[in-house]
Every structure is written in C-alpha cells, then in structure tokens.
Coordinates of C-alpha atoms in Angstrom, one line a residue:
M1 CA 140.6 126.1 116.1
I2 CA 139.4 126.8 119.6
A3 CA 136.7 127.2 121.8
K4 CA 135.7 130.0 124.3
I5 CA 132.5 129.4 126.4
S6 CA 130.8 131.7 129.0
S7 CA 127.3 132.8 130.2
G8 CA 125.4 135.8 131.2
K9 CA 122.3 137.5 131.9
D10 CA 121.8 139.8 129.1
T11 CA 121.0 138.8 125.8
A12 CA 120.6 142.8 124.4
G13 CA 124.0 143.0 125.3
L14 CA 125.6 140.5 124.2
I15 CA 124.1 140.8 120.6
R16 CA 124.9 144.8 121.0
Y17 CA 128.6 143.6 120.9
L18 CA 128.0 141.2 118.4
F19 CA 126.9 143.6 115.8
D20 CA 128.9 147.1 116.8
S21 CA 131.2 148.2 114.4
K22 CA 132.2 151.4 115.7
K23 CA 133.7 150.8 119.4
A24 CA 135.7 147.2 118.2
K25 CA 137.5 148.0 115.5
D26 CA 137.7 144.1 114.4
H27 CA 134.3 144.2 113.6
T28 CA 134.6 144.7 110.0
D29 CA 131.6 143.4 109.0
P30 CA 128.9 141.4 111.4
H31 CA 126.1 139.4 109.8
L32 CA 124.5 136.3 110.5
V33 CA 126.2 133.1 108.8
A34 CA 123.2 130.5 111.3
S35 CA 120.7 130.7 113.0
W36 CA 118.0 128.0 115.2
D37 CA 115.7 128.0 112.3
G38 CA 117.7 129.8 109.4
F39 CA 115.3 132.4 108.8
A40 CA 116.7 134.8 112.1
P41 CA 116.5 138.3 111.4
D42 CA 119.8 139.6 110.5
P43 CA 120.4 143.3 112.0
G44 CA 124.3 142.9 110.0
R45 CA 121.7 142.8 106.8
T46 CA 119.4 145.7 106.7
D47 CA 118.3 149.2 106.8
D48 CA 116.8 149.4 110.5
F49 CA 119.5 148.3 112.0
T50 CA 117.6 149.2 115.8
A51 CA 114.2 147.9 114.7
T52 CA 116.3 144.2 113.9
K53 CA 118.6 143.8 116.4
K54 CA 115.6 144.3 118.9
L55 CA 113.3 142.1 116.8
L56 CA 116.2 139.1 117.0
V57 CA 116.6 140.0 120.6
A58 CA 113.0 139.5 121.1
D59 CA 112.9 136.2 119.4
L60 CA 115.8 134.8 121.0
D61 CA 114.7 135.2 124.7
L62 CA 111.0 134.3 124.0
R63 CA 111.4 131.4 125.7
V64 CA 113.1 132.6 128.2
K65 CA 110.3 134.6 129.3
Q66 CA 107.9 132.1 128.8
A67 CA 109.7 129.8 131.4
R68 CA 110.5 132.9 133.7
R69 CA 106.4 133.0 133.6
L70 CA 106.6 129.5 135.1
G71 CA 109.8 130.0 137.6
R72 CA 111.8 127.7 135.4
A73 CA 113.8 129.9 133.7
P74 CA 117.9 129.9 134.5
E75 CA 119.6 133.1 136.5
R76 CA 122.0 133.1 133.8
H77 CA 119.8 132.3 130.7
V78 CA 122.3 133.7 127.7
W79 CA 125.3 130.7 126.3
H80 CA 128.0 132.3 124.6
C81 CA 130.9 130.3 122.6
S82 CA 133.3 131.9 120.4
L83 CA 135.3 130.0 117.8
R84 CA 138.3 131.3 116.6
A85 CA 140.6 129.6 113.9
A86 CA 144.4 129.5 113.4
T87 CA 146.0 132.6 112.4
T88 CA 148.0 130.0 109.6
D89 CA 144.4 128.9 108.5
R90 CA 142.7 129.7 105.4
H91 CA 139.4 131.8 105.5
L92 CA 136.4 130.1 105.8
S93 CA 133.5 130.9 104.6
D94 CA 130.1 131.9 105.9
E95 CA 128.5 128.9 105.1
E96 CA 131.4 126.5 106.4
W97 CA 131.5 128.2 109.8
A98 CA 127.6 127.5 109.4
N99 CA 128.7 124.2 109.0
I100 CA 131.1 124.6 112.0
A101 CA 128.5 126.1 114.5
R102 CA 125.6 123.6 114.0
R103 CA 128.7 120.9 114.7
V104 CA 129.3 122.7 118.2
V105 CA 125.5 123.5 119.0
A106 CA 124.8 120.0 118.5
A107 CA 127.9 118.6 120.3
T108 CA 127.0 120.5 123.1
G109 CA 123.5 119.8 123.6
I110 CA 122.5 123.7 123.1
A111 CA 120.8 122.1 120.4
P112 CA 121.3 118.4 119.6
Q113 CA 120.6 116.8 115.9
D114 CA 116.7 116.6 114.6
D115 CA 115.7 117.9 118.3
P116 CA 112.8 119.9 117.7
D117 CA 113.2 121.5 121.2
G118 CA 116.5 122.4 120.8
C119 CA 117.9 125.7 122.4
R120 CA 117.3 129.0 119.9
W121 CA 120.5 130.2 118.6
V122 CA 122.6 132.6 116.3
A123 CA 126.4 132.6 114.6
V124 CA 127.3 135.5 113.9
R125 CA 130.6 136.5 111.8
H126 CA 132.0 140.0 112.4
A127 CA 136.1 138.9 111.7
P128 CA 137.3 136.5 109.0
D129 CA 139.0 134.4 111.1
H130 CA 136.6 133.8 114.0
I131 CA 132.4 133.4 114.9
H132 CA 130.3 133.8 118.0
I133 CA 127.0 131.6 119.0
A134 CA 125.1 133.5 120.7
A135 CA 121.8 130.8 122.6
T136 CA 119.5 131.5 125.1
K137 CA 119.6 128.2 127.5
V138 CA 116.0 127.4 127.6
R139 CA 114.7 124.6 125.3
G140 CA 111.4 124.4 123.5
D141 CA 109.4 122.5 126.4
L142 CA 110.8 125.3 128.7
R143 CA 113.0 123.0 130.1
P144 CA 116.7 124.1 130.8
A145 CA 119.6 123.2 128.1
R146 CA 121.1 119.9 129.0
H147 CA 124.6 121.5 128.2
W148 CA 127.0 119.8 130.8
N149 CA 130.6 119.6 129.8
D150 CA 130.2 121.8 127.2
Y151 CA 133.7 123.0 126.6
L152 CA 134.9 119.9 126.0
T153 CA 131.9 118.3 124.2
A154 CA 133.1 121.3 122.0
D155 CA 136.5 121.0 122.1
R156 CA 136.3 117.7 121.2
E157 CA 133.9 118.3 117.9
L158 CA 136.5 121.1 117.2
A159 CA 138.8 118.4 116.7
S160 CA 137.2 116.7 113.9
V161 CA 136.2 120.4 112.4
E162 CA 140.0 120.9 111.9
K163 CA 140.4 117.1 110.6
A164 CA 137.6 117.3 108.3
Y165 CA 138.6 121.0 106.9
G166 CA 142.4 120.4 106.8
L167 CA 142.6 122.8 109.3
L168 CA 145.7 123.8 111.8
R169 CA 145.5 120.4 114.3
V170 CA 145.4 122.3 118.2
V171 CA 147.3 120.3 120.5
R172 CA 144.6 119.4 123.5
G173 CA 145.1 117.9 126.6
D174 CA 143.3 115.2 128.9
R175 CA 142.9 117.6 132.1
T176 CA 145.7 116.4 133.9
A177 CA 148.1 119.1 133.1
A178 CA 148.8 121.1 136.8
K179 CA 146.7 124.2 137.0
R180 CA 148.2 127.7 135.0
P181 CA 149.0 130.7 137.5
S182 CA 146.1 133.1 137.2
R183 CA 147.0 136.2 135.7
A184 CA 146.7 137.9 139.7
E185 CA 149.4 135.8 140.0
Q186 CA 151.9 136.4 137.7
E187 CA 151.4 140.2 138.1
K188 CA 152.3 139.6 141.6
A189 CA 155.3 137.7 140.8
R190 CA 156.3 140.6 138.4
R191 CA 156.3 143.1 141.1
K192 CA 158.2 141.4 143.3
G193 CA 161.2 140.6 140.7
R194 CA 160.4 137.2 140.4
D195 CA 160.3 135.3 137.3
K196 CA 157.9 132.6 138.2
P197 CA 155.0 132.9 140.4
A198 CA 155.1 131.5 143.5
R199 CA 152.7 128.1 142.4
E200 CA 155.4 127.4 139.8
R201 CA 158.1 127.9 142.3
L202 CA 156.5 125.4 144.9
R203 CA 155.7 123.0 141.9
T204 CA 159.4 122.6 140.9
I205 CA 160.2 122.5 145.1
V206 CA 157.7 120.0 145.5
R207 CA 158.7 118.0 143.4
T208 CA 162.7 117.8 143.6
A209 CA 161.5 116.5 147.8
V210 CA 159.7 113.9 146.4
A211 CA 162.1 112.8 144.1
A212 CA 164.9 112.9 146.6
T213 CA 162.9 111.4 149.7
T214 CA 161.9 107.5 150.2
S215 CA 158.4 108.0 152.9
T216 CA 156.3 110.6 153.6
E217 CA 157.8 111.6 156.6
E218 CA 161.1 112.9 154.9
F219 CA 159.3 114.4 152.3
I220 CA 157.0 116.4 155.0
R221 CA 160.5 117.1 156.8
L222 CA 162.6 117.8 153.9
L223 CA 159.8 120.8 152.6
S224 CA 159.6 121.8 156.1
D225 CA 163.4 122.3 156.0
T226 CA 163.5 124.0 152.8
D227 CA 164.6 128.1 152.5
G228 CA 162.0 130.5 152.4
V229 CA 158.6 127.3 152.3
L230 CA 156.2 127.1 154.5
V231 CA 154.1 124.0 155.2
E232 CA 151.1 123.0 157.1
V233 CA 150.1 119.2 157.6
V234 CA 146.3 118.7 157.5
H235 CA 145.3 116.0 159.7
F236 CA 142.3 113.3 160.0
P237 CA 140.6 113.0 163.2
S238 CA 142.0 109.6 164.1
G239 CA 145.7 112.0 164.5
D240 CA 146.6 110.1 160.1
V241 CA 148.4 112.6 158.0
R242 CA 145.4 113.5 155.8
G243 CA 147.6 116.2 153.8
Y244 CA 149.7 118.8 153.3
K245 CA 149.7 122.5 152.0
V246 CA 152.8 124.8 150.9
A247 CA 153.5 128.5 151.0
S248 CA 155.7 130.6 149.5
E249 CA 157.3 133.0 152.4
D250 CA 157.4 135.9 150.2
T251 CA 154.4 135.6 148.9
T252 CA 150.7 137.2 150.6
T253 CA 147.1 138.1 150.6
A254 CA 146.7 141.9 151.4
G255 CA 146.4 140.8 155.2
K256 CA 150.1 139.9 155.0
E257 CA 148.9 135.9 155.4
P258 CA 150.4 133.2 153.7
V259 CA 149.0 131.9 150.2
W260 CA 148.8 128.0 150.5
F261 CA 148.8 125.9 147.8
S262 CA 147.3 122.2 148.6
G263 CA 149.5 119.8 146.9
S264 CA 146.6 119.0 144.1
E265 CA 146.5 122.4 143.3
L266 CA 150.3 122.4 142.4
A267 CA 149.5 119.3 139.7
P268 CA 147.2 116.8 140.1
D269 CA 150.2 114.1 141.1
L270 CA 151.2 116.0 143.9
S271 CA 148.8 115.3 146.1
F272 CA 149.4 113.3 149.5
P273 CA 147.8 110.2 148.6
K274 CA 149.5 110.0 145.5
I275 CA 152.9 110.9 146.6
R276 CA 152.8 108.3 149.1
A277 CA 151.5 105.2 146.5
R278 CA 154.9 106.6 144.7
L279 CA 157.0 106.5 147.5
E280 CA 155.9 103.6 148.8
A281 CA 157.0 102.0 145.3
V282 CA 160.8 102.5 146.7
G283 CA 161.6 99.5 148.6
P284 CA 164.2 98.5 151.3
Q285 CA 167.7 98.4 150.4
P286 CA 168.9 95.5 149.6
T287 CA 171.5 94.2 151.7
I288 CA 175.1 94.1 149.9
Q289 CA 176.5 91.2 150.3
P290 CA 180.7 90.7 152.5
G291 CA 183.3 91.2 149.7
R292 CA 181.1 91.9 147.2
R293 CA 181.0 94.9 145.4
R294 CA 178.3 97.8 146.2
P295 CA 176.8 98.6 142.9
N296 CA 177.2 102.0 141.1
P297 CA 173.9 103.8 141.3
W298 CA 175.1 105.8 138.3
H299 CA 175.2 103.0 135.9
Q300 CA 172.0 101.5 138.1
A301 CA 170.1 104.8 136.8
T302 CA 171.9 104.4 133.1
A303 CA 170.7 100.8 132.8
A304 CA 167.1 101.3 134.1
A305 CA 166.5 104.3 132.0
E306 CA 168.0 102.4 128.6
R307 CA 165.3 100.2 129.3
I308 CA 162.6 102.2 129.2
P309 CA 161.9 102.6 125.8
Q310 CA 162.2 99.1 125.4
H311 CA 159.0 98.8 128.1
L312 CA 157.0 101.7 126.2
I313 CA 156.7 99.0 123.4
G314 CA 154.9 96.4 125.9
S315 CA 151.3 96.1 125.9
D316 CA 150.9 97.0 129.9
D317 CA 150.1 100.9 129.5
R318 CA 150.2 101.3 133.7
A319 CA 153.8 100.3 134.0
S320 CA 154.7 102.5 131.0
Q321 CA 153.1 105.4 132.5
A322 CA 154.6 104.2 136.2
H323 CA 158.3 104.5 134.0
L324 CA 157.7 107.5 132.4
A325 CA 156.8 109.0 136.0
A326 CA 159.7 107.6 137.5
F327 CA 162.5 109.1 134.7
G328 CA 160.6 112.6 135.3
E329 CA 161.5 111.9 139.2
A330 CA 165.3 111.0 138.0
L331 CA 165.4 114.4 135.9
D332 CA 163.8 116.3 138.7
A333 CA 166.7 114.9 140.5
L334 CA 169.5 115.8 138.1
P335 CA 170.1 119.4 138.9
L336 CA 171.0 118.4 142.7
L337 CA 173.9 116.5 141.2
A338 CA 175.5 118.0 138.5
A339 CA 177.6 121.2 138.2
A340 CA 176.4 124.8 138.6
A341 CA 176.5 125.8 134.7
I342 CA 173.8 123.4 133.3
R343 CA 171.5 123.1 136.3
A344 CA 169.2 125.9 134.6
Q345 CA 169.3 123.8 131.7
L346 CA 168.4 120.7 133.3
R347 CA 165.3 122.3 135.4
E348 CA 164.3 123.3 132.0
A349 CA 164.4 119.8 130.8
A350 CA 162.6 118.4 133.7
S351 CA 159.9 121.4 133.8
A352 CA 159.1 120.8 130.7
F353 CA 158.6 116.7 130.7
E354 CA 156.6 117.1 134.0
R355 CA 153.8 117.2 131.6
A356 CA 154.6 113.9 130.2
T357 CA 154.7 112.2 133.2
R358 CA 150.8 112.3 133.2
S359 CA 148.0 110.8 131.9
R360 CA 144.5 109.6 132.4
L361 CA 146.4 106.4 132.4
Q362 CA 146.6 104.5 136.5
A363 CA 150.5 104.3 137.0
E364 CA 151.5 101.0 138.8
H365 CA 154.9 102.9 140.6
H366 CA 155.9 99.3 141.6
H367 CA 157.1 98.5 137.9
A368 CA 159.9 101.3 138.2
R369 CA 161.7 100.2 141.6
A370 CA 165.0 100.2 139.9
L371 CA 165.5 103.9 138.8
R372 CA 164.3 105.6 141.5
G373 CA 165.9 103.1 143.5
A374 CA 168.8 104.2 141.7
V375 CA 168.1 108.0 142.0
R376 CA 167.9 108.0 145.7
A377 CA 171.0 106.2 146.0
M378 CA 172.4 109.0 143.6
L379 CA 171.6 111.5 145.9
R380 CA 173.0 109.8 148.9
E381 CA 177.0 109.7 147.2
P382 CA 179.3 112.0 146.5
A383 CA 178.7 113.4 142.6
P384 CA 181.5 112.0 140.0
R385 CA 184.0 115.1 139.6
D386 CA 185.2 113.6 135.9
G387 CA 180.9 114.1 134.6
T388 CA 181.5 110.8 133.0
A389 CA 178.3 109.7 134.7
L390 CA 176.1 112.2 133.9
A391 CA 177.1 112.3 130.4
M392 CA 176.2 108.6 130.3
F393 CA 173.0 109.1 131.9
L394 CA 172.0 111.9 129.6
D395 CA 172.6 110.1 126.2
A396 CA 170.1 107.5 127.7
A397 CA 167.7 110.2 128.9
I398 CA 167.5 111.7 125.0
L399 CA 166.6 108.2 124.4
V400 CA 164.0 108.3 126.5
A401 CA 162.4 111.6 126.1
I402 CA 161.9 110.7 122.1
A403 CA 160.3 106.7 123.2
A404 CA 158.3 109.4 125.1
A405 CA 156.9 111.5 122.7
R406 CA 156.2 108.2 120.3
W407 CA 154.6 106.5 122.9
H408 CA 152.1 109.5 123.5
Q409 CA 151.6 110.2 120.2
L410 CA 150.0 107.1 119.6
R411 CA 147.8 107.3 122.4
H412 CA 146.8 110.8 121.3
H413 CA 147.9 112.6 124.2
D414 CA 148.9 115.5 122.3
Q415 CA 150.2 118.1 125.3
Q416 CA 152.3 115.5 126.6
V417 CA 153.9 114.9 122.8
A418 CA 154.3 118.4 122.9
A419 CA 156.2 118.2 126.6
A420 CA 158.4 115.6 125.5
Q421 CA 159.5 117.0 122.2
Q422 CA 160.0 119.9 124.6
A423 CA 162.5 118.4 126.9
L424 CA 164.5 116.9 124.2
L425 CA 165.2 119.9 122.8
H426 CA 166.9 120.5 126.4
L427 CA 168.3 117.4 127.0
Q428 CA 169.9 117.6 123.3
A429 CA 171.8 120.7 124.6
V430 CA 172.7 119.8 128.3
Y431 CA 173.9 116.7 127.0
D432 CA 176.3 118.7 124.5
Q433 CA 177.2 120.8 127.8
A434 CA 178.1 118.2 129.9
A435 CA 179.3 115.5 127.7
A436 CA 182.1 117.5 126.0
A437 CA 185.0 117.8 128.5
P438 CA 184.3 113.8 129.2
L439 CA 184.5 112.9 126.0
A440 CA 187.8 115.2 125.0
A441 CA 189.5 113.4 128.1
L442 CA 188.6 110.0 126.5
V443 CA 189.6 111.1 122.9
Q444 CA 192.9 112.2 124.8
R445 CA 193.7 108.3 125.5
R446 CA 193.3 107.0 122.5
P447 CA 195.5 103.8 121.5
P448 CA 198.1 103.6 118.8
Q449 CA 196.9 104.1 114.8
Q450 CA 197.7 100.5 114.8
T451 CA 194.9 99.4 117.7
M452 CA 192.6 101.6 116.2
D453 CA 192.5 99.6 113.0
R454 CA 192.2 96.4 115.2
Y455 CA 188.9 98.0 116.6
N456 CA 187.8 99.5 113.2
H457 CA 188.1 95.8 112.2
H458 CA 185.9 94.9 115.4
I459 CA 183.3 97.4 114.8
R460 CA 182.7 96.4 111.1
R461 CA 181.8 93.4 112.4
A462 CA 180.0 93.7 115.6
V463 CA 177.9 97.1 114.4
P464 CA 177.5 96.2 110.7
E465 CA 174.3 98.2 110.7
H466 CA 175.8 101.1 111.4
A467 CA 179.2 100.8 111.1
E468 CA 180.0 103.3 108.3
E469 CA 178.0 106.0 110.3
V470 CA 180.4 105.2 113.5
L471 CA 183.5 105.1 111.4
A472 CA 182.9 108.8 110.1
D473 CA 181.8 109.9 113.5
P474 CA 185.1 112.0 115.2
A475 CA 183.6 110.8 118.2
V476 CA 185.2 106.9 117.4
D477 CA 188.3 108.3 118.6
A478 CA 186.5 108.3 121.9
L479 CA 184.9 105.1 121.4
T480 CA 188.1 102.8 120.7
A481 CA 190.0 104.5 123.3
A482 CA 186.7 103.0 125.8
L483 CA 187.5 99.9 124.1
A484 CA 191.2 100.1 124.8
E485 CA 190.4 100.4 128.5
A486 CA 187.9 97.5 128.5
E487 CA 190.9 95.5 126.6
A488 CA 193.2 96.2 129.3
L489 CA 191.1 95.3 131.9
G490 CA 190.7 91.6 130.6
H491 CA 187.4 91.6 128.2
D492 CA 187.4 90.9 124.7
P493 CA 186.3 94.3 122.6
E494 CA 184.3 92.3 119.4
R495 CA 182.2 90.5 122.4
L496 CA 181.5 93.7 124.7
L497 CA 180.6 95.4 121.6
R498 CA 178.3 92.8 120.3
Q499 CA 176.5 93.1 124.3
A500 CA 176.6 96.9 123.7
V501 CA 174.5 96.6 120.8
G502 CA 172.4 94.4 121.6
Q503 CA 171.8 95.9 125.3
R504 CA 169.2 98.8 123.0
A505 CA 168.4 99.5 120.1
L506 CA 170.3 102.5 118.6
D507 CA 167.9 103.6 116.2
D508 CA 167.2 106.2 117.5
A509 CA 170.8 107.7 119.1
P510 CA 171.3 111.0 118.4
S511 CA 175.2 109.6 118.1
P512 CA 175.2 105.8 117.9
T513 CA 179.2 106.4 118.4
K514 CA 179.0 107.9 121.3
T515 CA 176.2 106.0 123.0
L516 CA 178.6 103.2 122.5
A517 CA 181.1 104.5 124.1
W518 CA 179.2 104.7 127.0
R519 CA 178.2 102.0 127.5
I520 CA 181.4 100.6 126.8
Q521 CA 182.4 102.8 129.5
R522 CA 179.8 101.1 132.0
F523 CA 180.9 97.8 131.3
N524 CA 184.2 99.0 132.1
A525 CA 183.3 99.5 135.6
R526 CA 182.5 96.0 136.3
P527 CA 185.5 93.2 136.5
A528 CA 185.8 90.7 133.4
L529 CA 184.7 86.9 133.4
S530 CA 187.1 84.3 133.0
S531 CA 186.8 81.7 130.6
R532 CA 185.4 80.0 133.2
D533 CA 183.0 82.1 134.4
R534 CA 182.1 82.4 130.8
A535 CA 181.9 79.1 130.5
S536 CA 179.6 78.3 133.5
R537 CA 177.3 81.7 132.5
S538 CA 176.4 80.1 129.1
E539 CA 175.7 76.6 130.6
G540 CA 173.6 78.1 133.2
A541 CA 170.4 80.6 132.7
P542 CA 171.0 83.7 130.0
Q543 CA 171.2 86.8 132.0
H544 CA 171.0 89.9 130.3
P545 CA 174.8 91.8 130.0
S546 CA 173.3 95.1 130.6
A547 CA 172.4 93.4 134.0
P548 CA 174.4 94.0 137.5
A549 CA 174.6 91.8 140.2
H550 CA 172.5 93.8 142.5
E551 CA 170.3 96.8 141.6
T552 CA 169.5 99.0 144.7
T553 CA 166.0 99.6 144.6
A554 CA 165.5 101.9 148.1
V555 CA 168.3 104.1 150.6
S556 CA 168.2 104.7 154.0
P557 CA 166.3 108.3 154.4
L558 CA 169.1 111.0 154.0
S559 CA 168.7 114.8 153.4
P560 CA 169.4 115.7 149.7
P561 CA 173.0 118.0 149.2
Q562 CA 170.0 120.6 148.2
A563 CA 168.0 121.2 151.3
R564 CA 168.5 124.3 153.6
R565 CA 167.3 124.6 157.1
R566 CA 165.3 128.0 157.6

C-alpha cells in the first residue's frame, strides 16, 4: 500500500473533487468511511448533496476560520493523503479502510490517538482500491498540526498495515536512493532521441570515473577529458576543492545554458567528500621485490570478491557496507574491460547493483582495499583475450550478489534486496555468455578417459557433499581438464580440490563444477609448492590457500582505456 500526501488552500475544492461522480469516471460510489468524531455529514449518503457538502466543508474549516481571526492559520491549511492498495490485493471493507485511515492520521500527527485536540479529518472512499483523507491542519487549541515528516511516518505505518491485513508488501527505501529524473527530464531526453535522461547518463559516467581513478585530482581530470561532459570545480575561499558539478553538452536550458548537477544530486555517495573518502582507501602500490612475479590483478580481484560473502556474515556492518561499495565499483569498471558484445549487459548489472551499494550504514572503506586496488590494476593492464579471467570474476560475482541480497534482507533494506536480485539476473546472463568460449576451450583439453576416471575418484574424496552433482554436470570435462593442467604443473589434484572446496562454500554456486574449475584455473597460475616448501609452510603460520603472496592495494594513476578527450 502506498501513500501520496500533499497540501492546499481550498477545502471546498478538495471535497468537491472527492465526491464528484460525473467528471471522474473511477468515482463510482463516493462516501465517508471515517471522520474525526464519527458524526461528520456525508454528502455521498444524503438526498441534498449540495447542502450536505457545504455543511461538511464548514465543519472542517471551523477551526481554520477561528485561527485566521487570530492570525495563526497556516497559509496551506488543507492536508490531503491518498492511500491505494495494490491491484493484486483483496478489496478491503469500509470498516477496514476506516481503521487504516485512523492509524494513518494518528501516526502522522494529524490526529494523534487519545488527543481531543487533534485535527478534523474525513476519509472518503470513491473506488474499491483506495481512499482519500482530507484534513484541515488546525488543532482544537488553534495551533498548527504537528505533522513533520508525515510521508515517512505514514509509510512506516502502512508497512505495519500490510502485515496486519495480509496485503502486498511494498518495497520501501531508506532515503539513500539516487534521485529519479523528473518528468521534464525524461521528456527532454525523449525529444532528443536519448534512451536515458542526462542525470542518469552522468551518474554512470561519474561512477565509472570513480572506479577507474586513485585520487580526486585524477578523478576531476578524467571527467574533464570525457567526451560530451562539462565539469566545473567549486573551491573554498582557501582554494581547496569544495565540490564539483557536471553537465551534458547535449542538454541545455531554454537559454542554451548547461543543466548542471552536483555530485550529491546524482547520487548520495557521489558527493565530493564521499568520493574523496573512497579514493583515500586506495593506498600506495606496494613495492614488488626483484625476482618475484607480479601478481595477476584479475586473480586478486576474483579472490577478493570470493571473500565478500564471508565478510557479509560477520558482525561488522560498516565493513560489510564497504565491501559492497567496492564490489559496485568493480562492476562499474568491468564494461571498460569486456568485449563489446557483453558491455551493455555488464552496464545493466552495474546500474542495477548501484542501489545495493548504499544504505544508512556508514561504510568504513579501508576494509575493501584489496578489491579496489586489484580493480584499478586491471584497468591499467591489457585485458586477457581468451575471456577466462572475466568468466572467473563473474562466477565469483554471482555469489556476491546472492550474499548481498541475503545481507540486505536481514536488515530489511527492501530496495537494496530488489536491486541485488535484479543485478544477479544480469550477472547470470552475462556469465553464461562470457564463460561459453573459455569453457569450450577447456573441454577441448580434457584428458583421456582413464585419467578422467582417476580425477572422478579424487572428486568423490575431496568434495563428498557435492560429488554427485559435480560428476553429473556436463562441465565436469572442463574441471578434469583444469586438474590435468594443474597436475602437469606439479600440483597434487586431490590436494588442490580440497583447497578449492575449503576456500569458499559452494552451496550458493549455480554450478559448483564450473566454480571449482575456475578456482583450479586460478591456482594453476601459481607455481606448485615443493615437498620441502609444503613442510616448511606447515611448520609455520597457517596461510589461506587463496591468498597470494602479495596483494596489490593500489596502482599508479593512469587513464582507463575508455577515456576520451574533447
């Protein structure tokens, strides 16, 4: 059930509209279902409609006229709230609508429960699926009504109403959503042949720039170099940067002036202070020791993403929120690295998950340094051509989206749950497309049947709870091919399987077989330990099998591949 609240100056005009059954076709049977005292005159249930309507307006306006003589009446003294049930809900009775109306006027402060000085109000039903509440905002003591934040208080009350009456539970937000484009913005984009208004296009561009940069200076420079985007930097009197504004070159006012948007007008987390806080969480790049291999940033990003579901079941909500924000940045960056055929689907996934990256919980961004650093390192190296690295990351990303939806659901973040679930659909679709070629190539390298039978035995021993599902999956050929390559590199297949299973749970994986194949593939990029190394490691401190020797936490500032100069 949703509420729409407005205010006005004309009580008679509102009552005339609510009881009109000639011009408004959906006003089939207008009548009162409740009022401030239960005895208000009902124009819908009388033979003399005009006289009864005048009497009702006079009763509603009585205190307004008294307060006006004292100079205390509010200028917009009419309070109007419409309550509408979902089309799938059952039709509520007049008595049920009356109870709902009383709950709403009490919750909003129009007529608090057991307050004899509450405002005068009536609830009018003129259609099966909704009612209108009309009130005058002057209390019995001739003071203005205390209805501050009435939309939010009404919305919270309606959430309880839905539960009590078994109605459709409406997805509700927490006021952290990005502002939607206005009707005028949408019409302007349609006239110009654009699929999205300037506000939404600029939001995507700014989010991508944040994901690709390591400092606020680089962020501003990258935006300024992006084709079709105007940037204006706002400074304090001291000369320090206060904020920024962006505009699209193709969207202007009637006077041909740019339509500017500040970062916070694009999304709450795109204000300059919040961007700076996120970029400060990208520390300096660690020095690589001479003779040591440079870590693969794609593998690092995948390992960091695979750890996110484990972080989300922890007790540190601020750290969890930071990991979700960093994962959102990773999705924003992926279209810059993917083949043209799947970029649109990746952008849809990033756009959907954007809502799941914000909540009322304050993120402590330093917890997600590893993923942020790896993503920026990915952008500064040529993307792998065979698509294996992207498929690995997307496989992990699907598990993150599932975990994110569950995390938000436990905290009653309804809009974020819906966003994570929508992103999951896009991620699954793009994964199927991106993984097809790498998996087919891997299957072509499957070992002889005798070797496969031996690996099947290893799988039953190392993955007993998923063994039958894994062996029945056609992708098992890809897994055995990965195990064969691992064994050729000196790895012990069964030991590697146990490491892959122990790394992260497989319960949520759409295909445990494919997930294991990607993990084995990632392990193959690291040299196998000798028996002496394994012995020395077992004597020392335990090390997680997925943790590489070095984790890149930041990279030197460079321009991402999609930046263009005007």
